[in-house]
Short mmCIF file of C-alpha atoms in Angstrom, two decimals:
data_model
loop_
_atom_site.label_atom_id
_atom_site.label_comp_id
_atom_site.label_asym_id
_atom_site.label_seq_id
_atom_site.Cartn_x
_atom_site.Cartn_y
_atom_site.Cartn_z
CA UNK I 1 -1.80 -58.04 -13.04
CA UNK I 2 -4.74 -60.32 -11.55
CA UNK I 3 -7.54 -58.75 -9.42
CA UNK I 4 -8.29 -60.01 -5.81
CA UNK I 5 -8.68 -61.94 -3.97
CA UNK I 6 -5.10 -63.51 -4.36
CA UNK I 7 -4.15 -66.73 -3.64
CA UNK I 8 -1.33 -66.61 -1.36
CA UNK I 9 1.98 -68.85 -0.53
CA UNK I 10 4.32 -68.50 2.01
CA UNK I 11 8.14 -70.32 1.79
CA UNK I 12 9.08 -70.79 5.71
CA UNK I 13 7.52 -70.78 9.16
CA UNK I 14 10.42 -69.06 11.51
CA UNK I 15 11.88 -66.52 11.44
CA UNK I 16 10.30 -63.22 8.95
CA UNK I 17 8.03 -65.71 8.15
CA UNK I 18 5.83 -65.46 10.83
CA UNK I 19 5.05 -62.06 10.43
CA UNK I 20 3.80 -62.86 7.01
CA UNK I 21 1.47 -65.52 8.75
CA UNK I 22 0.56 -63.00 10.80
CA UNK I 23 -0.28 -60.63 8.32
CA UNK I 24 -2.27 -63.30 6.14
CA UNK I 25 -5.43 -63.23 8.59
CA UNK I 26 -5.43 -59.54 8.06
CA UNK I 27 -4.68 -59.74 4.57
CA UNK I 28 -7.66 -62.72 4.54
CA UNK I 29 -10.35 -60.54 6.60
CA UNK I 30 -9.67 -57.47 4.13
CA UNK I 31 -10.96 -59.21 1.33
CA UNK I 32 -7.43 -59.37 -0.48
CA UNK I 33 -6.97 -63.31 -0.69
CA UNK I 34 -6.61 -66.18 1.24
CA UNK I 35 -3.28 -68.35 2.27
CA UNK I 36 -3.10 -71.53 0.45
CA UNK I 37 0.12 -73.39 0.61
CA UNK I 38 3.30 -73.15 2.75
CA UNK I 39 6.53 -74.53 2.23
CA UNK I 40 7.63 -76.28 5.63
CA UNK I 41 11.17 -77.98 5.94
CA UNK I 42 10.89 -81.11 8.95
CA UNK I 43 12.91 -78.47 11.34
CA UNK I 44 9.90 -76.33 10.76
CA UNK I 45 7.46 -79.20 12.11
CA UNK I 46 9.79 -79.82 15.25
CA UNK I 47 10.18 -76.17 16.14
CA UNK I 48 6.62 -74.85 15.44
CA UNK I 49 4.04 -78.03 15.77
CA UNK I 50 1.31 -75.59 17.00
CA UNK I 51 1.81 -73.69 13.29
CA UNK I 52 1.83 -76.54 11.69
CA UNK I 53 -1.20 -78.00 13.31
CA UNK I 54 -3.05 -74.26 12.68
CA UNK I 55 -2.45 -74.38 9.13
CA UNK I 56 -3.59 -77.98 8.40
CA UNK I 57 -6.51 -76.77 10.90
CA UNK I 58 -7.23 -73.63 8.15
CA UNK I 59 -6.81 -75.87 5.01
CA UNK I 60 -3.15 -74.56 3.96
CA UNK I 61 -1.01 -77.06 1.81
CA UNK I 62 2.11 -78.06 2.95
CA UNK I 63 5.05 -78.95 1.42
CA UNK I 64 8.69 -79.91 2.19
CA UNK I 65 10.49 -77.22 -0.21
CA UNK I 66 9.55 -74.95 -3.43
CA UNK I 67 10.02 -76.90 -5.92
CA UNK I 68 7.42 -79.57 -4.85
CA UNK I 69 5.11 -76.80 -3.71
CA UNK I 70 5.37 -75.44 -6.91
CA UNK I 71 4.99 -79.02 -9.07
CA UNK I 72 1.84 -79.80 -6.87
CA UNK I 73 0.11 -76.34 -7.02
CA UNK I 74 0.94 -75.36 -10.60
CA UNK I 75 -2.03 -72.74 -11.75
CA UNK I 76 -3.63 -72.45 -7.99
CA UNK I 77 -1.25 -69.91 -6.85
CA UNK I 78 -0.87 -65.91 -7.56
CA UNK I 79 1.96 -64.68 -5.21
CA UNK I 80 4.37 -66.52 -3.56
CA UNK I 81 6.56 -64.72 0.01
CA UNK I 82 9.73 -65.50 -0.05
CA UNK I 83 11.51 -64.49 3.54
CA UNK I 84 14.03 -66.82 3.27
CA UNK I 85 18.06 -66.33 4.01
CA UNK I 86 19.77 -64.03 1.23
CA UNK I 87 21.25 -66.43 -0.38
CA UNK I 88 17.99 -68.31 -1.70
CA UNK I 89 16.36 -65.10 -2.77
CA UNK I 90 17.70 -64.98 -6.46
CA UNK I 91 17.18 -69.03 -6.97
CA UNK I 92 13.72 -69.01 -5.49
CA UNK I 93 12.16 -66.11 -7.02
CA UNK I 94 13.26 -67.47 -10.18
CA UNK I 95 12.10 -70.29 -9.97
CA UNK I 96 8.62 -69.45 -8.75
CA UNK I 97 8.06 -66.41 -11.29
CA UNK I 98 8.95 -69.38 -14.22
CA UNK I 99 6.31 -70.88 -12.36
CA UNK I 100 3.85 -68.05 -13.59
CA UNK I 101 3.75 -66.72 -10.05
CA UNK I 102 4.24 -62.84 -8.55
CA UNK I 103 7.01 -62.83 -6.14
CA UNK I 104 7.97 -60.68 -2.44
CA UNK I 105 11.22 -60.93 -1.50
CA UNK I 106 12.80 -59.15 2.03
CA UNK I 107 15.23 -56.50 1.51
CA UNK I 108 17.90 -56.70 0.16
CA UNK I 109 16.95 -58.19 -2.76
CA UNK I 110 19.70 -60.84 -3.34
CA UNK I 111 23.93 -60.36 -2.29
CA UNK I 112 25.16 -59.53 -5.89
CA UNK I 113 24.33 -57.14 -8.30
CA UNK I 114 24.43 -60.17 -10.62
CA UNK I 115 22.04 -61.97 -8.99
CA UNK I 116 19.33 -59.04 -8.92
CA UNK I 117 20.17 -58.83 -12.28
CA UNK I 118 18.63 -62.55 -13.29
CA UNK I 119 15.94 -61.56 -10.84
CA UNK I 120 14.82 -58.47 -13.34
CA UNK I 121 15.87 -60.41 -16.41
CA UNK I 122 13.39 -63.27 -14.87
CA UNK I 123 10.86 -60.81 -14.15
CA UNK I 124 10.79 -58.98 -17.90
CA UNK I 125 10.88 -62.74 -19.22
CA UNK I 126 7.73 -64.42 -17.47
CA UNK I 127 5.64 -60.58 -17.14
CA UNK I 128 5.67 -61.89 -13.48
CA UNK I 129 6.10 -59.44 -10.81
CA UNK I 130 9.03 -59.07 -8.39
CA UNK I 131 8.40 -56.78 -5.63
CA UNK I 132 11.51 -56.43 -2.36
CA UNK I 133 9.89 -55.71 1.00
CA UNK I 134 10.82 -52.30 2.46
CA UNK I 135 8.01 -52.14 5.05
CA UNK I 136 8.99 -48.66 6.22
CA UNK I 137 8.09 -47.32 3.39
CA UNK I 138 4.46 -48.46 3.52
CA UNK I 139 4.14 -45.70 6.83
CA UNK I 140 1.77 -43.65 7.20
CA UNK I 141 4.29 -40.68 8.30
CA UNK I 142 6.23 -41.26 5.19
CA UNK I 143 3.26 -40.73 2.64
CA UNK I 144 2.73 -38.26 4.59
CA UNK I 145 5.83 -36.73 4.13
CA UNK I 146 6.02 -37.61 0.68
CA UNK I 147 3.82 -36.00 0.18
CA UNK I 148 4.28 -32.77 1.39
CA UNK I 149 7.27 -32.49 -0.45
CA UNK I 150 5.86 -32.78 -3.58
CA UNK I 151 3.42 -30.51 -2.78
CA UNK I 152 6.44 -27.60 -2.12
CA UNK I 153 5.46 -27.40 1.59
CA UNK I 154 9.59 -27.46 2.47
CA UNK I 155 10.54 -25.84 -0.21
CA UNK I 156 12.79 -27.03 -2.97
CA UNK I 157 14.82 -30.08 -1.57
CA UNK I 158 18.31 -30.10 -2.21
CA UNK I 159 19.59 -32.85 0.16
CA UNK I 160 18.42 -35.63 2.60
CA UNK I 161 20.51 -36.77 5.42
CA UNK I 162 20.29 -39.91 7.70
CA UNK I 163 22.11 -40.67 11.10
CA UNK I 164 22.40 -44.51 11.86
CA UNK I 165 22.33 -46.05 15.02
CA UNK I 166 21.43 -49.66 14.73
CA UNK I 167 23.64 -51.69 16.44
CA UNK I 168 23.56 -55.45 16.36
CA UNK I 169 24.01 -57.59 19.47
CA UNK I 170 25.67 -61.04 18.97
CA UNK I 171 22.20 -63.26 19.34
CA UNK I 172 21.35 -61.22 15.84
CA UNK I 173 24.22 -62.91 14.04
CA UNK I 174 23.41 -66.15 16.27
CA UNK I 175 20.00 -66.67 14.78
CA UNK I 176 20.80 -68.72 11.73
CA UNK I 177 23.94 -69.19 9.43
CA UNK I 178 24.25 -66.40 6.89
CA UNK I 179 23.62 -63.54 9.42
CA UNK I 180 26.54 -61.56 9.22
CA UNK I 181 28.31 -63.50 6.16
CA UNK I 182 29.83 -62.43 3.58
CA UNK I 183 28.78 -65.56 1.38
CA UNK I 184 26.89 -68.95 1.96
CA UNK I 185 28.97 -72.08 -0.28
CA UNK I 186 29.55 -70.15 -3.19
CA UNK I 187 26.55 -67.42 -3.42
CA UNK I 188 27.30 -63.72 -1.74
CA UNK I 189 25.20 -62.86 1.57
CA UNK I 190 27.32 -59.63 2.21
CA UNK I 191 25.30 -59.24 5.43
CA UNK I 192 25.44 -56.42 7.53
CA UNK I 193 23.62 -53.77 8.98
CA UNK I 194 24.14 -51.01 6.84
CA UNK I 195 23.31 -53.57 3.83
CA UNK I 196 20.49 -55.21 5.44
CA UNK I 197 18.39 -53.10 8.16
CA UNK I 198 19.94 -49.63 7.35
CA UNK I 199 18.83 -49.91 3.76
CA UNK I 200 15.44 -49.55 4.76
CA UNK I 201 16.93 -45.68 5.15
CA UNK I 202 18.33 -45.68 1.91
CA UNK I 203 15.08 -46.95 -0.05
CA UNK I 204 13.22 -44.28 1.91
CA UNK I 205 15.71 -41.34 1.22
CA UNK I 206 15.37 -42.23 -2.77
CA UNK I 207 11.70 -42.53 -2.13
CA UNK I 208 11.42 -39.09 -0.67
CA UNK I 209 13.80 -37.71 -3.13
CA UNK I 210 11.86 -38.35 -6.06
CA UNK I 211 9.22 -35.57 -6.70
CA UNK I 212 7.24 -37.97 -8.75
CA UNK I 213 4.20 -39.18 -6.09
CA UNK I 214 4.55 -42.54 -5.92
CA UNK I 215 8.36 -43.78 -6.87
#
């Protein structure tokens, strides 16, 4: 793994994506690396000209999809977001870890099994990293929790529970076309709330069954 600062690049500007513009001035002021390229589509420059006019302020790259971004900054990038649409997790992480670059990709990972699949096999081929954003389990209150249970504060734990009440109004399956789908042309979405926001409960239930600290 390379040591910081990182050289960051982000695939999107609506959306998930701004939070990870958001979090790269934080990321920047900490010392951990600095944002430089972003993949923008021309919907991107019509919907958020004020962005796009704040990252060619700042210096950041842009680019009208992956593949260019990727052909253009060969070498001058470490780790590549990817909060794109299901659908285009499995082809663009590939594709960017070939590239010799670490990967983040939003939960869930990809719609198929298959497809994480080629996303590990991609992963153990290039030695590049692929990591799937669960940002609940980055809370305070859960390493907390983690880790008083391995410390035996509870006891011995012999089942975790979790009650889910999430529901979805129809402007959350309005916001773009694969919310809610069960496949995009031919690649599996299988959206839905327990597969999409509710797994954040099942990656932290695993996480805080495992008595090992930090898995």
């Amino acid at each position: 793994m390379i040591a910081a600062p990182y050289r960051f690049a982000i695939v999107g500007i609506g959306g998930f994506a701004s939070t990870y513009l958001n979090q790269m001035t934080r990321l920047a002021g900490d010392g951990y690396g600095s944002h430089v390229a972003n993949v923008a589509i021309p919907r991107d420059h019509e919907l958020h000209p004020e962005v796009i006019a704040d990252l060619r302020e700042q210096g950041v790259a842009l680019f009208p999809s992956l593949d260019k971004m990727l052909a253009a900054m060969r070498g001058a990038i470490d780790v590549v977001a990817i909060p794109t649409g299901i659908h285009l997790h499995q082809t663009m992480a590939v594709v960017a870890m070939e590239a010799g670059c670490h990967v983040i990709v939003e939960k869930p990972a990809a719609g198929s099994v298959q497809d994480v699949d080629e996303m590990r096999a991609a992963s153990m081929r290039t030695g590049r990293l692929c990591a799937v954003g669960f940002q609940h389990l980055y809370q305070p209150e859960f390493a907390r929790l983690k880790e008083w249970i391995c410390e035996g504060r509870f006891g011995e734990l012999h089942s975790i529970r979790c009650f889910g009440t999430w529901p979805r109004q129809p402007s959350y399956y309005a916001r773009n076309k694969w919310a809610g789908m069960l496949a995009v042309d031919d690649t599996w979405v299988l959206d839905s709330p327990h597969n999409n926001a509710l797994s954040h409960a099942l990656n932290c239930m695993l996480f805080l069954a495992s008595k090992e600290p930090k898995t």
